[in-house]
Coordinates of C-alpha atoms in Angstrom, one line a residue:
M1 CA 153.1 42.2 100.8
Q2 CA 150.4 43.8 102.3
G3 CA 152.1 47.1 102.5
K4 CA 152.6 47.1 99.0
A5 CA 149.1 45.9 98.4
F6 CA 147.7 48.4 99.5
G7 CA 150.3 51.1 98.2
K8 CA 149.5 49.7 94.8
K9 CA 145.6 49.8 95.1
K10 CA 146.0 53.2 96.9
G11 CA 148.4 55.0 93.8
G12 CA 147.1 53.0 90.7
G13 CA 143.4 51.3 90.4
G14 CA 142.0 54.6 92.9
G15 CA 142.9 57.2 90.3
V16 CA 142.5 55.5 87.4
K17 CA 138.7 54.8 89.1
N18 CA 138.2 58.6 89.7
N19 CA 139.5 59.8 86.4
N20 CA 136.8 57.2 84.7
S21 CA 134.3 58.2 87.4
G22 CA 134.9 61.8 86.2
Q23 CA 134.9 61.2 82.5
G24 CA 131.8 59.2 82.8
M25 CA 129.9 61.3 85.0
A26 CA 130.8 64.5 82.0
D27 CA 128.9 62.0 79.6
A28 CA 125.7 61.3 81.9
L29 CA 125.5 64.9 82.2
A30 CA 125.6 65.4 78.3
E31 CA 123.0 62.6 77.2
I32 CA 120.9 63.8 80.1
T33 CA 121.1 67.1 78.2
K34 CA 120.6 66.0 75.1
K35 CA 117.3 64.3 76.0
S36 CA 116.1 66.4 78.3
A37 CA 112.4 68.0 76.8
Y38 CA 113.3 71.2 78.1
F39 CA 116.6 71.5 76.2
Q40 CA 114.8 70.1 73.3
Q41 CA 112.9 72.9 73.7
I42 CA 115.4 75.8 72.9
E43 CA 117.3 74.0 70.7
E44 CA 113.5 73.9 68.7
D45 CA 113.0 77.6 69.8
V46 CA 116.5 78.2 67.9
E47 CA 115.5 76.6 65.1
K48 CA 111.9 78.0 64.7
Y49 CA 112.4 81.7 65.5
S50 CA 116.3 81.4 64.1
K51 CA 114.9 83.7 60.9
S52 CA 113.0 86.3 63.1
I53 CA 115.8 86.5 65.6
Y54 CA 118.4 86.9 63.1
E55 CA 116.2 90.2 61.7
L56 CA 116.1 91.1 65.4
K57 CA 119.4 91.1 65.5
G58 CA 120.1 93.2 62.8
A59 CA 116.9 95.6 63.7
I60 CA 118.9 96.2 66.8
G61 CA 121.8 96.3 65.6
K62 CA 121.5 99.6 63.9
F63 CA 118.4 101.2 65.6
K64 CA 118.9 104.5 66.9
T65 CA 116.9 107.6 68.7
K66 CA 115.9 110.4 70.6
D67 CA 112.3 109.4 70.3
M68 CA 110.6 108.0 73.4
N69 CA 107.4 107.0 71.6
E70 CA 109.9 105.8 68.8
L71 CA 112.2 103.4 71.7
L72 CA 108.7 102.4 73.4
Q73 CA 106.8 100.9 69.6
F74 CA 110.3 99.5 69.0
Y75 CA 110.8 97.8 72.0
K76 CA 107.3 96.6 72.3
E77 CA 107.9 95.0 68.8
V78 CA 111.3 93.3 70.4
E79 CA 109.5 91.8 73.0
S80 CA 107.0 90.3 70.9
V81 CA 109.6 88.1 69.5
L82 CA 111.1 87.1 72.6
E83 CA 108.1 86.6 74.7
N84 CA 107.7 83.3 72.9
L85 CA 111.1 82.1 73.2
T86 CA 111.4 79.1 76.4
D87 CA 114.8 80.4 77.9
E88 CA 115.4 84.1 76.3
T89 CA 119.4 83.5 77.8
Q90 CA 119.7 80.2 76.4
V91 CA 118.3 80.5 73.1
L92 CA 120.4 83.4 72.4
A93 CA 123.6 82.7 73.4
R94 CA 123.4 80.2 70.7
I95 CA 123.0 82.9 67.7
E96 CA 126.6 84.2 66.9
D97 CA 127.4 87.7 68.5
F98 CA 123.7 89.0 69.5
P99 CA 123.3 92.1 71.0
T100 CA 122.3 91.2 74.2
K101 CA 124.4 94.6 76.0
K102 CA 122.5 96.6 73.4
L103 CA 118.9 94.6 74.0
E104 CA 119.8 95.3 78.4
A105 CA 119.7 98.6 77.4
L106 CA 117.3 98.8 75.3
R107 CA 114.6 97.1 78.0
T108 CA 116.6 99.3 80.5
S109 CA 115.2 102.3 79.2
S110 CA 112.2 101.8 77.9
T111 CA 110.8 100.7 81.2
L112 CA 112.3 103.4 83.1
Y113 CA 110.2 105.9 80.6
S114 CA 106.9 103.8 80.5
K115 CA 107.8 104.6 84.8
L116 CA 107.7 108.1 84.8
E117 CA 105.5 108.4 81.9
S118 CA 102.7 106.5 84.2
M119 CA 103.8 109.2 87.2
I120 CA 102.5 111.5 85.3
K121 CA 99.3 109.9 83.8
E122 CA 98.5 109.1 87.8
L123 CA 99.0 112.8 88.5
K124 CA 96.7 114.1 85.7
N125 CA 93.9 111.5 86.5
L126 CA 94.1 112.5 90.3
K127 CA 90.1 114.1 90.3
I128 CA 90.5 116.8 92.6
E129 CA 87.0 117.6 94.1
P130 CA 85.6 117.3 97.7
P131 CA 85.9 116.1 100.5
L132 CA 89.7 118.0 100.7
P133 CA 90.6 115.5 103.8
Q134 CA 90.4 112.0 101.4
L135 CA 91.5 114.0 98.7
L136 CA 94.7 115.9 100.4
D137 CA 95.2 111.8 101.7
K138 CA 95.4 110.6 98.3
V139 CA 97.6 113.2 96.9
S140 CA 100.2 112.8 99.6
R141 CA 100.4 109.1 99.0
S142 CA 101.0 110.1 95.6
F143 CA 103.7 112.4 96.0
T144 CA 105.3 110.2 98.1
K145 CA 105.2 107.4 95.9
I146 CA 106.4 109.6 93.0
Y147 CA 109.2 111.6 95.8
S148 CA 110.3 107.8 96.6
S149 CA 110.7 106.7 93.5
T150 CA 112.5 109.2 91.4
N151 CA 114.5 110.0 95.2
L152 CA 114.8 113.3 94.3
V153 CA 115.3 114.7 97.5
L154 CA 116.8 118.1 98.2
E155 CA 119.3 119.1 100.6
D156 CA 116.9 120.7 103.7
K157 CA 118.6 124.0 103.7
T158 CA 116.5 125.2 106.9
R159 CA 118.3 122.4 109.2
T160 CA 114.1 122.2 110.2
K161 CA 113.9 118.3 111.3
K162 CA 110.2 118.6 112.8
P163 CA 107.6 117.8 110.6
I164 CA 105.9 121.2 109.9
L165 CA 102.0 120.0 111.3
D166 CA 104.2 118.2 114.7
L167 CA 104.9 122.0 115.8
L168 CA 101.2 123.0 116.3
G169 CA 101.3 121.7 119.8
I170 CA 104.2 123.2 120.8
I171 CA 104.7 126.7 119.8
A172 CA 102.0 129.6 119.4
F173 CA 99.8 129.6 116.3
K174 CA 101.4 132.9 114.7
A175 CA 104.7 132.1 115.7
I176 CA 104.2 129.3 113.5
F177 CA 103.1 130.9 110.5
Q178 CA 106.1 133.0 110.6
E179 CA 108.6 130.4 110.9
L180 CA 106.8 128.9 108.0
I181 CA 107.1 132.2 105.8
K182 CA 110.5 132.8 107.0
M183 CA 111.4 128.9 105.5
L184 CA 109.4 129.8 102.4
K185 CA 111.4 133.3 102.3
L186 CA 114.4 131.3 102.8
C187 CA 113.8 128.9 100.0
H188 CA 113.7 131.9 97.5
N189 CA 116.7 133.4 98.6
F190 CA 119.0 130.3 97.0
Q191 CA 118.4 128.1 93.7
I192 CA 117.1 124.6 94.4
K193 CA 119.6 122.3 92.2
G194 CA 118.5 119.3 93.8
D195 CA 121.3 118.5 95.9
I196 CA 121.4 114.8 93.7
D197 CA 119.7 112.0 94.8
A198 CA 119.4 108.3 93.6
L199 CA 118.0 109.1 89.4
E200 CA 119.6 112.2 89.5
R201 CA 122.8 111.2 90.5
T202 CA 123.0 108.4 88.1
K203 CA 120.8 110.8 85.5
D204 CA 123.8 111.3 83.3
E205 CA 125.8 107.6 83.8
E206 CA 122.5 106.3 82.6
A207 CA 122.3 108.5 79.4
K208 CA 126.4 108.1 78.4
I209 CA 125.3 104.3 78.7
F210 CA 122.4 104.9 76.9
K211 CA 124.0 107.1 74.2
G212 CA 126.6 104.6 74.0
Y213 CA 124.2 102.3 72.7
N214 CA 122.2 105.3 70.2
I215 CA 119.5 105.9 72.1
E216 CA 119.1 109.5 74.0
F217 CA 116.7 109.4 77.0
D218 CA 114.8 112.5 77.3
F219 CA 115.7 112.9 80.8
Q220 CA 112.8 116.5 80.9
I221 CA 110.5 114.0 81.4
I222 CA 111.7 114.4 85.1
V223 CA 110.9 118.1 84.8
R224 CA 107.6 117.8 83.3
I225 CA 106.8 115.0 86.4
K226 CA 107.5 118.3 88.3
E227 CA 105.8 120.5 86.5
T228 CA 102.2 118.5 86.8
M229 CA 103.2 118.3 90.8
V230 CA 102.8 121.8 91.1
D231 CA 99.6 122.0 89.0
V232 CA 97.9 119.4 91.5
S233 CA 99.1 121.4 94.2
S234 CA 98.1 124.5 93.4
D235 CA 94.5 122.6 92.1
C236 CA 95.0 121.6 96.0
M237 CA 95.0 125.3 96.8
E238 CA 92.4 126.7 95.2
L239 CA 89.9 123.7 96.0
A240 CA 91.4 124.8 100.2
L241 CA 90.6 128.7 99.5
K242 CA 87.4 128.5 98.0
E243 CA 86.0 125.8 100.6
R244 CA 87.2 128.4 103.2
R245 CA 86.0 131.0 101.8
E246 CA 82.1 129.7 100.9
G247 CA 81.9 128.2 104.2
D248 CA 79.0 129.3 106.8
G249 CA 82.0 129.4 109.6
Q250 CA 81.0 126.3 111.2
N251 CA 84.2 123.7 112.2
K252 CA 86.5 126.3 111.8
N253 CA 89.4 125.1 113.7
G254 CA 88.8 122.0 111.6
G255 CA 89.3 124.2 108.4
V256 CA 92.2 125.7 109.3
K257 CA 93.7 122.8 110.4
L258 CA 93.0 121.7 106.7
L259 CA 94.7 124.9 105.6
W260 CA 98.2 124.3 107.3
R261 CA 98.0 120.9 105.5
V262 CA 97.8 122.1 102.7
F263 CA 100.1 124.8 103.0
Q264 CA 102.4 121.9 104.2
F265 CA 101.7 119.8 101.1
A266 CA 102.4 123.0 98.4
F267 CA 105.9 123.7 100.8
Q268 CA 106.9 120.0 100.1
V269 CA 105.6 120.1 96.6
Y270 CA 107.8 123.3 96.2
T271 CA 110.7 121.8 97.3
F272 CA 110.4 119.2 95.3
A273 CA 109.9 120.9 92.3
G274 CA 112.7 123.4 92.9
G275 CA 110.3 126.3 92.5
H276 CA 106.3 127.4 91.9
D277 CA 105.0 128.5 88.6
E278 CA 103.4 131.9 89.0
R279 CA 99.6 130.5 89.8
A280 CA 101.1 128.2 92.2
E281 CA 102.9 131.3 93.6
K282 CA 99.8 133.5 93.7
L283 CA 98.0 130.7 95.3
T284 CA 99.8 130.7 98.2
Q285 CA 100.8 133.7 98.9
E286 CA 96.4 134.1 99.0
L287 CA 96.9 130.8 101.6
A288 CA 99.6 132.4 103.5
Q289 CA 97.4 135.6 104.5
E290 CA 94.2 133.1 105.2
I291 CA 96.4 131.8 108.1
E292 CA 97.6 134.8 108.7
K293 CA 93.9 136.3 109.6
E294 CA 94.0 133.6 111.9
A295 CA 97.4 133.9 113.8
E296 CA 96.1 137.4 114.2
N297 CA 93.7 136.4 116.2
Q298 CA 94.8 133.7 118.4

């Protein structure tokens, strides 16, 4: 009797209790959600902004551009609507067939372009003025930030692993100079294509995704960043040569070390940009001649 009663309780009553409990929890959850101030606000947003959101839905669907300024302006208008929503994801999920994937592409492309554009602005805003050591610190920081942000890492064709400046205490001054010139000539002997890093490796893939949503992204901005970096490097070389030639001979060794720092920076920029323009080429040769003069006196 006891065994049968126990079995009945386990098989019958237990099962019914679990089903009722599950349904009860679902009902309770639905009731909590219904009464939640958060979800009530979402429903209010859907009702309040539905006209704007449906207009936005149509505008995003039709949007196509090759003009990056137009892209940035349109995205700004999109955000002016979406920023009012308590929870963008929850609200848009209640709008039938809202183009969330295209919104994602708009957001990604405009954010990327703004970031790249800000790099050019930062470089152009650099004040190329004495004192040279502090200037080199500043431009080197900007270069490092931009280099790591764009991830434009080129393959090291020279296989030189030690930083140039670290060699100063290891081999003779003239030998260092000759090694640097050799490295520079090696760089001239092959066409640097930018053997492909994170941004440039994904550039074509990103372009296809953006194009799939009628956004033709202008990746030429990467070239503009490189050209602007070359201009900054040239300005630094120009200032270093001017200070060197106008100096009174005091702190000569310190001046030579600065020339080496500028030369190293110019070499890094050369590698990053994939070459020099005519002005940078001329200044590099002049800088090399100044260093060679010192090398001959060692």
